[in-house]
Amino acid sequence: MPSLFCYQNGIFARLSRFAMPPRRSAIFLWALALMTQKLMLCRLVWAEEYKSKDEPIFAGNMKYPAAHDLALERLNFADENGAVRGFVENRGQNFDLRKLGARESNDAVSGVTIIFCAVDERSRKLRVVGWYENATVYHKLQKPKKGSIRGNWEYYFEASSKDAHLIPGTARDLVVPRKTRTTDKGFIGQRCVFYPADNPNYERFLKSFELLRNDELVRGSDDIDQSEFQEGQRASRETRYFARNPKLVKAAKIHYGTSCLACGFNFAEFYGDIGEEFIEVHHKRQMADDKVRLKTVADVDVLCANCHRMVHRRAVPLTLAELKALIREQQKPRKRA
């Protein structure tokens, strides 16, 4: 987004007057970019693929879809001639596009990121199920063209199929913040449409979404199979867990030191001061769901970034012993042909 880039440069020029370290400045600008995007958060019924009118759904507390088994969002990720068209329940009302930076007279606004979320039946948590990049949002419901797979199912959103990203059902880990007390304000609540930009309650969520989105854009090409994508999601889940448990990370560094337990690499020895106290923490068990809780240093290893990624290359992560064996095998002298 060129306009955002220029805006960031302007902010950076003002920040440069202060003694802010470059890394902290970059993080600040990154967070600022997230909070100033054209963003919508839309609550759907839960489905696995959103590509069929007959697909089973879980409506949760959404009364109309639950009573009538009718949810037009069932086709939100159905490709039709290189495009997808999406729906969200909005009680038949038109969208106020001014909340997305458009003028009151505009019929549509483009360049919108639409985050879709739904309540899963098992945990009853509101989870991100997918998103559109660079989407067009219409002020009024649009009627499909004759012969469309949607039939008479109207839609609000339109995007290129390559900009539509559906998260597999088993990898929908990112939870949308919801109010915990009846007096809490500024949350999505029971609404199906919400605008999270510039909302401090969703700042951390949007940072997590950006990590998820970047992972998807790197891994989501056609030549990457589904198992590899899901393993990437498990690695992301591990990263988020340790970000929330700094005491365990600190204890692991004290117990094991900051040299990689697999290959011996030490960041400080190689990079100098910038690498002091840096090492990644890896859990020994798969974090399959929210029930896994790691509490002691016996549950973790410390690894350099390269070894950590290699551990997660397999559907079942390698053990430390297995990774060490692989390294030893590669270091054996090779016979010349």
XYZ file of C-alpha atoms in Angstrom:
337
model
C 0.000 0.000 0.000
C 1.957 3.040 -1.231
C -0.010 5.552 0.822
C 0.661 3.593 4.004
C 4.347 3.320 3.108
C 4.611 7.080 2.729
C 2.761 7.524 5.979
C 5.175 5.201 7.703
C 8.125 7.144 6.352
C 6.612 10.319 7.700
C 6.179 8.776 11.123
C 9.707 7.406 11.033
C 11.122 10.835 10.235
C 9.457 12.222 13.335
C 10.583 9.284 15.442
C 14.179 9.733 14.340
C 14.444 12.782 16.553
C 14.185 10.508 19.563
C 16.793 8.007 20.698
C 14.668 4.973 19.826
C 16.651 1.845 18.861
C 16.131 0.804 15.205
C 14.593 -2.548 16.149
C 12.039 -0.898 18.436
C 11.222 1.655 15.738
C 10.599 -1.109 13.227
C 8.268 -2.920 15.632
C 6.413 0.313 16.346
C 5.925 1.035 12.638
C 4.831 -2.536 12.001
C 2.164 -2.291 14.700
C 1.100 1.118 13.403
C 0.661 -0.305 9.902
C -1.641 -3.007 11.262
C -3.804 -0.540 13.110
C -4.284 1.763 10.100
C -5.312 -0.795 7.473
C -8.779 -1.131 5.951
C -9.964 -4.015 8.092
C -13.204 -5.869 8.693
C -13.829 -8.719 11.109
C -16.804 -10.822 10.012
C -18.409 -13.650 12.002
C -19.662 -16.614 9.978
C -21.099 -20.025 10.715
C -18.424 -22.704 11.147
C -17.687 -24.854 8.077
C -14.698 -26.806 6.856
C -14.450 -25.580 3.265
C -17.099 -22.896 2.561
C -17.440 -24.194 -1.008
C -20.821 -25.948 -1.128
C -24.425 -24.987 -0.448
C -24.935 -28.364 1.217
C -21.879 -28.318 3.485
C -22.568 -29.101 7.175
C -22.331 -26.053 9.418
C -22.234 -25.186 13.090
C -24.184 -21.994 13.690
C -23.584 -21.619 17.418
C -25.806 -18.856 18.766
C -26.600 -17.457 15.288
C -30.350 -18.011 15.431
C -31.437 -17.778 11.802
C -28.839 -20.158 10.305
C -29.414 -22.570 13.187
C -33.211 -22.561 12.718
C -33.283 -22.702 8.908
C -29.937 -24.353 8.041
C -29.409 -21.457 5.646
C -26.126 -19.593 5.556
C -25.078 -17.746 2.400
C -21.466 -17.682 3.641
C -21.265 -21.391 2.797
C -19.844 -20.292 -0.569
C -17.363 -17.682 0.662
C -14.356 -19.671 -0.600
C -15.908 -21.213 -3.717
C -13.853 -20.304 -6.768
C -15.807 -19.013 -9.750
C -13.729 -18.050 -12.777
C -10.799 -16.916 -10.631
C -12.854 -14.954 -8.106
C -14.611 -15.518 -4.799
C -17.683 -13.706 -3.535
C -18.488 -13.514 0.142
C -21.409 -12.897 2.419
C -21.854 -12.050 6.077
C -25.134 -11.717 7.915
C -25.839 -7.996 8.283
C -29.598 -8.073 8.911
C -30.227 -6.807 5.398
C -28.564 -3.475 6.131
C -26.122 -1.619 3.908
C -22.503 -1.153 4.925
C -21.271 2.252 6.034
C -18.180 2.384 3.831
C -16.935 5.503 5.600
C -15.621 3.149 8.293
C -13.271 1.816 5.607
C -12.097 5.228 4.452
C -14.586 5.696 1.598
C -16.833 8.661 0.931
C -20.512 8.556 1.739
C -21.347 8.606 -1.976
C -19.154 5.594 -2.841
C -20.850 2.357 -3.874
C -17.805 0.238 -3.087
C -14.329 0.377 -1.544
C -11.350 -1.751 -2.600
C -8.119 -2.875 -0.935
C -9.862 -4.216 2.178
C -8.602 -7.078 4.336
C -11.580 -9.114 5.561
C -10.893 -11.498 8.455
C -13.503 -14.255 8.756
C -14.089 -15.932 12.096
C -16.489 -18.542 13.469
C -17.284 -20.375 16.693
C -16.058 -23.967 16.687
C -18.334 -26.546 18.247
C -15.748 -28.236 20.456
C -14.262 -25.285 22.354
C -16.974 -22.673 21.642
C -14.198 -20.169 20.974
C -14.356 -17.606 18.181
C -11.521 -18.520 15.798
C -10.140 -17.089 12.569
C -11.125 -19.408 9.707
C -9.684 -17.445 6.783
C -9.428 -14.063 5.126
C -9.558 -12.076 1.890
C -6.748 -9.771 0.781
C -7.366 -6.745 -1.456
C -11.108 -7.324 -1.391
C -13.849 -5.072 -2.694
C -16.643 -4.330 -0.215
C -19.973 -3.169 -1.627
C -22.329 -0.731 0.036
C -25.364 -2.851 -0.899
C -25.956 -6.535 -1.502
C -24.982 -7.560 -5.030
C -27.016 -9.932 -7.199
C -25.044 -12.759 -8.851
C -24.823 -12.919 -12.626
C -27.000 -15.369 -14.499
C -25.562 -18.882 -14.337
C -23.466 -18.171 -11.230
C -22.803 -21.015 -8.796
C -24.391 -18.794 -6.170
C -27.776 -18.964 -7.840
C -29.807 -16.252 -6.135
C -27.474 -16.002 -3.132
C -26.412 -12.348 -2.889
C -23.015 -11.167 -1.709
C -21.221 -8.164 -0.163
C -17.569 -8.975 -0.919
C -15.497 -9.851 -3.961
C -11.833 -10.831 -4.287
C -9.454 -12.713 -6.525
C -9.252 -16.411 -5.682
C -5.492 -16.044 -5.156
C -6.244 -13.491 -2.445
C -8.645 -15.802 -0.602
C -6.952 -17.777 2.183
C -8.853 -20.539 3.974
C -7.280 -22.064 7.096
C -7.685 -25.861 7.442
C -10.098 -26.813 10.209
C -7.377 -28.497 12.286
C -5.103 -25.431 12.125
C -7.506 -22.671 13.175
C -5.556 -21.597 16.231
C -5.959 -17.830 16.302
C -8.701 -16.863 18.755
C -10.600 -13.587 18.398
C -10.811 -11.498 21.604
C -14.267 -11.323 23.172
C -15.483 -9.547 26.247
C -15.161 -11.416 29.514
C -17.530 -9.204 31.530
C -20.887 -7.747 30.613
C -19.507 -4.252 31.245
C -16.630 -4.656 28.758
C -16.802 -2.307 25.788
C -15.197 -2.285 22.348
C -15.457 -5.988 21.459
C -17.209 -7.839 18.646
C -19.781 -9.320 21.033
C -22.699 -10.888 19.162
C -22.215 -8.705 16.095
C -21.380 -10.309 12.769
C -19.524 -7.250 11.437
C -16.844 -5.379 13.371
C -14.084 -2.891 12.543
C -11.002 -3.682 14.686
C -8.589 -1.033 13.320
C -7.583 1.616 15.896
C -9.145 -0.498 18.655
C -6.650 -1.144 21.498
C -8.561 -4.304 22.483
C -7.532 -5.855 19.168
C -3.967 -4.568 18.809
C -2.385 -7.795 20.034
C -4.820 -9.876 17.984
C -3.922 -7.979 14.807
C -0.214 -8.497 15.439
C -0.864 -12.240 15.763
C -2.959 -12.145 12.590
C -0.112 -10.471 10.718
C 2.207 -13.309 11.760
C -0.389 -15.814 10.601
C -0.891 -13.981 7.316
C 2.829 -13.812 6.552
C 3.168 -17.531 7.262
C 0.283 -18.249 4.920
C 1.702 -16.119 2.124
C 5.075 -17.877 2.335
C 3.714 -21.403 2.638
C 0.447 -21.163 0.785
C 1.674 -21.875 -2.736
C 0.235 -24.753 -4.759
C 3.378 -26.887 -4.516
C 3.258 -27.045 -0.703
C 1.163 -29.906 0.622
C -1.379 -29.561 3.402
C 0.700 -31.376 6.016
C 3.562 -28.883 5.663
C 1.183 -25.948 6.057
C -0.284 -27.432 9.231
C 3.176 -28.067 10.661
C 3.958 -24.392 10.083
C 0.877 -23.557 12.101
C 2.100 -25.781 14.965
C 5.431 -23.917 14.977
C 3.536 -20.614 15.110
C 1.463 -21.927 18.017
C 4.658 -22.834 19.878
C 6.066 -19.338 19.322
C 2.917 -17.727 20.692
C 2.960 -19.993 23.755
C 6.494 -19.054 24.760
C 5.795 -15.375 24.091
C 3.168 -15.654 26.824
C 5.489 -17.587 29.191
C 8.718 -15.585 29.526
C 9.552 -17.127 32.926
C 9.885 -20.588 31.382
C 12.069 -19.183 28.599
C 14.337 -17.487 31.140
C 14.562 -20.647 33.246
C 15.465 -22.719 30.190
C 18.293 -20.325 29.290
C 19.659 -20.494 32.843
C 19.425 -24.296 32.919
C 20.740 -25.118 29.433
C 22.695 -21.993 28.529
C 22.333 -20.188 25.210
C 24.192 -22.564 22.912
C 22.129 -24.796 20.636
C 21.780 -28.252 22.192
C 21.795 -29.832 18.738
C 24.640 -28.171 16.827
C 26.357 -26.024 19.479
C 25.858 -22.725 17.662
C 26.045 -19.663 19.914
C 24.620 -16.374 18.650
C 26.801 -14.153 20.840
C 29.996 -15.876 19.706
C 29.063 -15.419 16.055
C 27.276 -12.029 16.058
C 28.750 -10.329 19.113
C 26.729 -8.207 21.536
C 23.551 -8.321 19.469
C 23.412 -12.096 19.968
C 23.794 -12.035 23.743
C 21.233 -14.204 25.569
C 19.507 -15.127 22.310
C 18.346 -18.697 21.749
C 14.992 -20.267 20.814
C 13.041 -22.545 23.129
C 11.413 -25.668 21.711
C 8.850 -27.889 23.401
C 9.492 -31.642 23.319
C 5.828 -32.580 22.926
C 3.457 -31.497 20.193
C 1.180 -28.651 21.223
C -1.886 -30.188 19.631
C -4.374 -28.038 21.456
C -4.909 -25.627 24.318
C -4.739 -28.460 26.878
C -0.941 -28.798 26.595
C 0.822 -26.860 29.319
C 4.605 -26.899 29.706
C 5.774 -25.946 33.168
C 9.402 -27.020 33.690
C 12.713 -26.903 31.855
C 12.506 -30.687 31.514
C 9.738 -30.136 28.945
C 11.850 -28.009 26.598
C 15.117 -27.768 24.670
C 17.050 -24.701 23.515
C 17.852 -24.610 19.795
C 19.255 -22.200 17.254
C 16.788 -20.922 14.654
C 18.023 -23.320 11.949
C 17.808 -26.427 14.100
C 14.441 -25.321 15.431
C 13.022 -25.111 11.917
C 14.515 -28.487 10.972
C 12.835 -30.080 13.983
C 9.486 -28.914 12.623
C 10.101 -30.155 9.074
C 8.526 -33.498 9.962
C 4.822 -34.044 10.684
C 5.934 -35.409 14.060
C 8.747 -33.117 15.266
C 12.185 -34.687 15.562
C 13.574 -35.393 19.002
C 16.846 -33.800 20.060
C 18.583 -37.179 19.772
C 17.243 -37.694 16.230
C 18.372 -34.235 15.148
C 21.848 -34.769 16.615
C 22.097 -38.082 14.754
C 21.214 -36.356 11.477
C 23.878 -33.698 12.065
C 26.517 -36.319 12.886
C 25.617 -38.234 9.727
C 26.019 -35.133 7.574
C 29.387 -34.324 9.147
C 30.911 -37.683 8.248
C 33.631 -37.466 5.578
C 32.261 -38.192 2.102
C 33.946 -40.674 -0.155
C 35.002 -39.191 -3.457
C 33.387 -40.753 -6.512
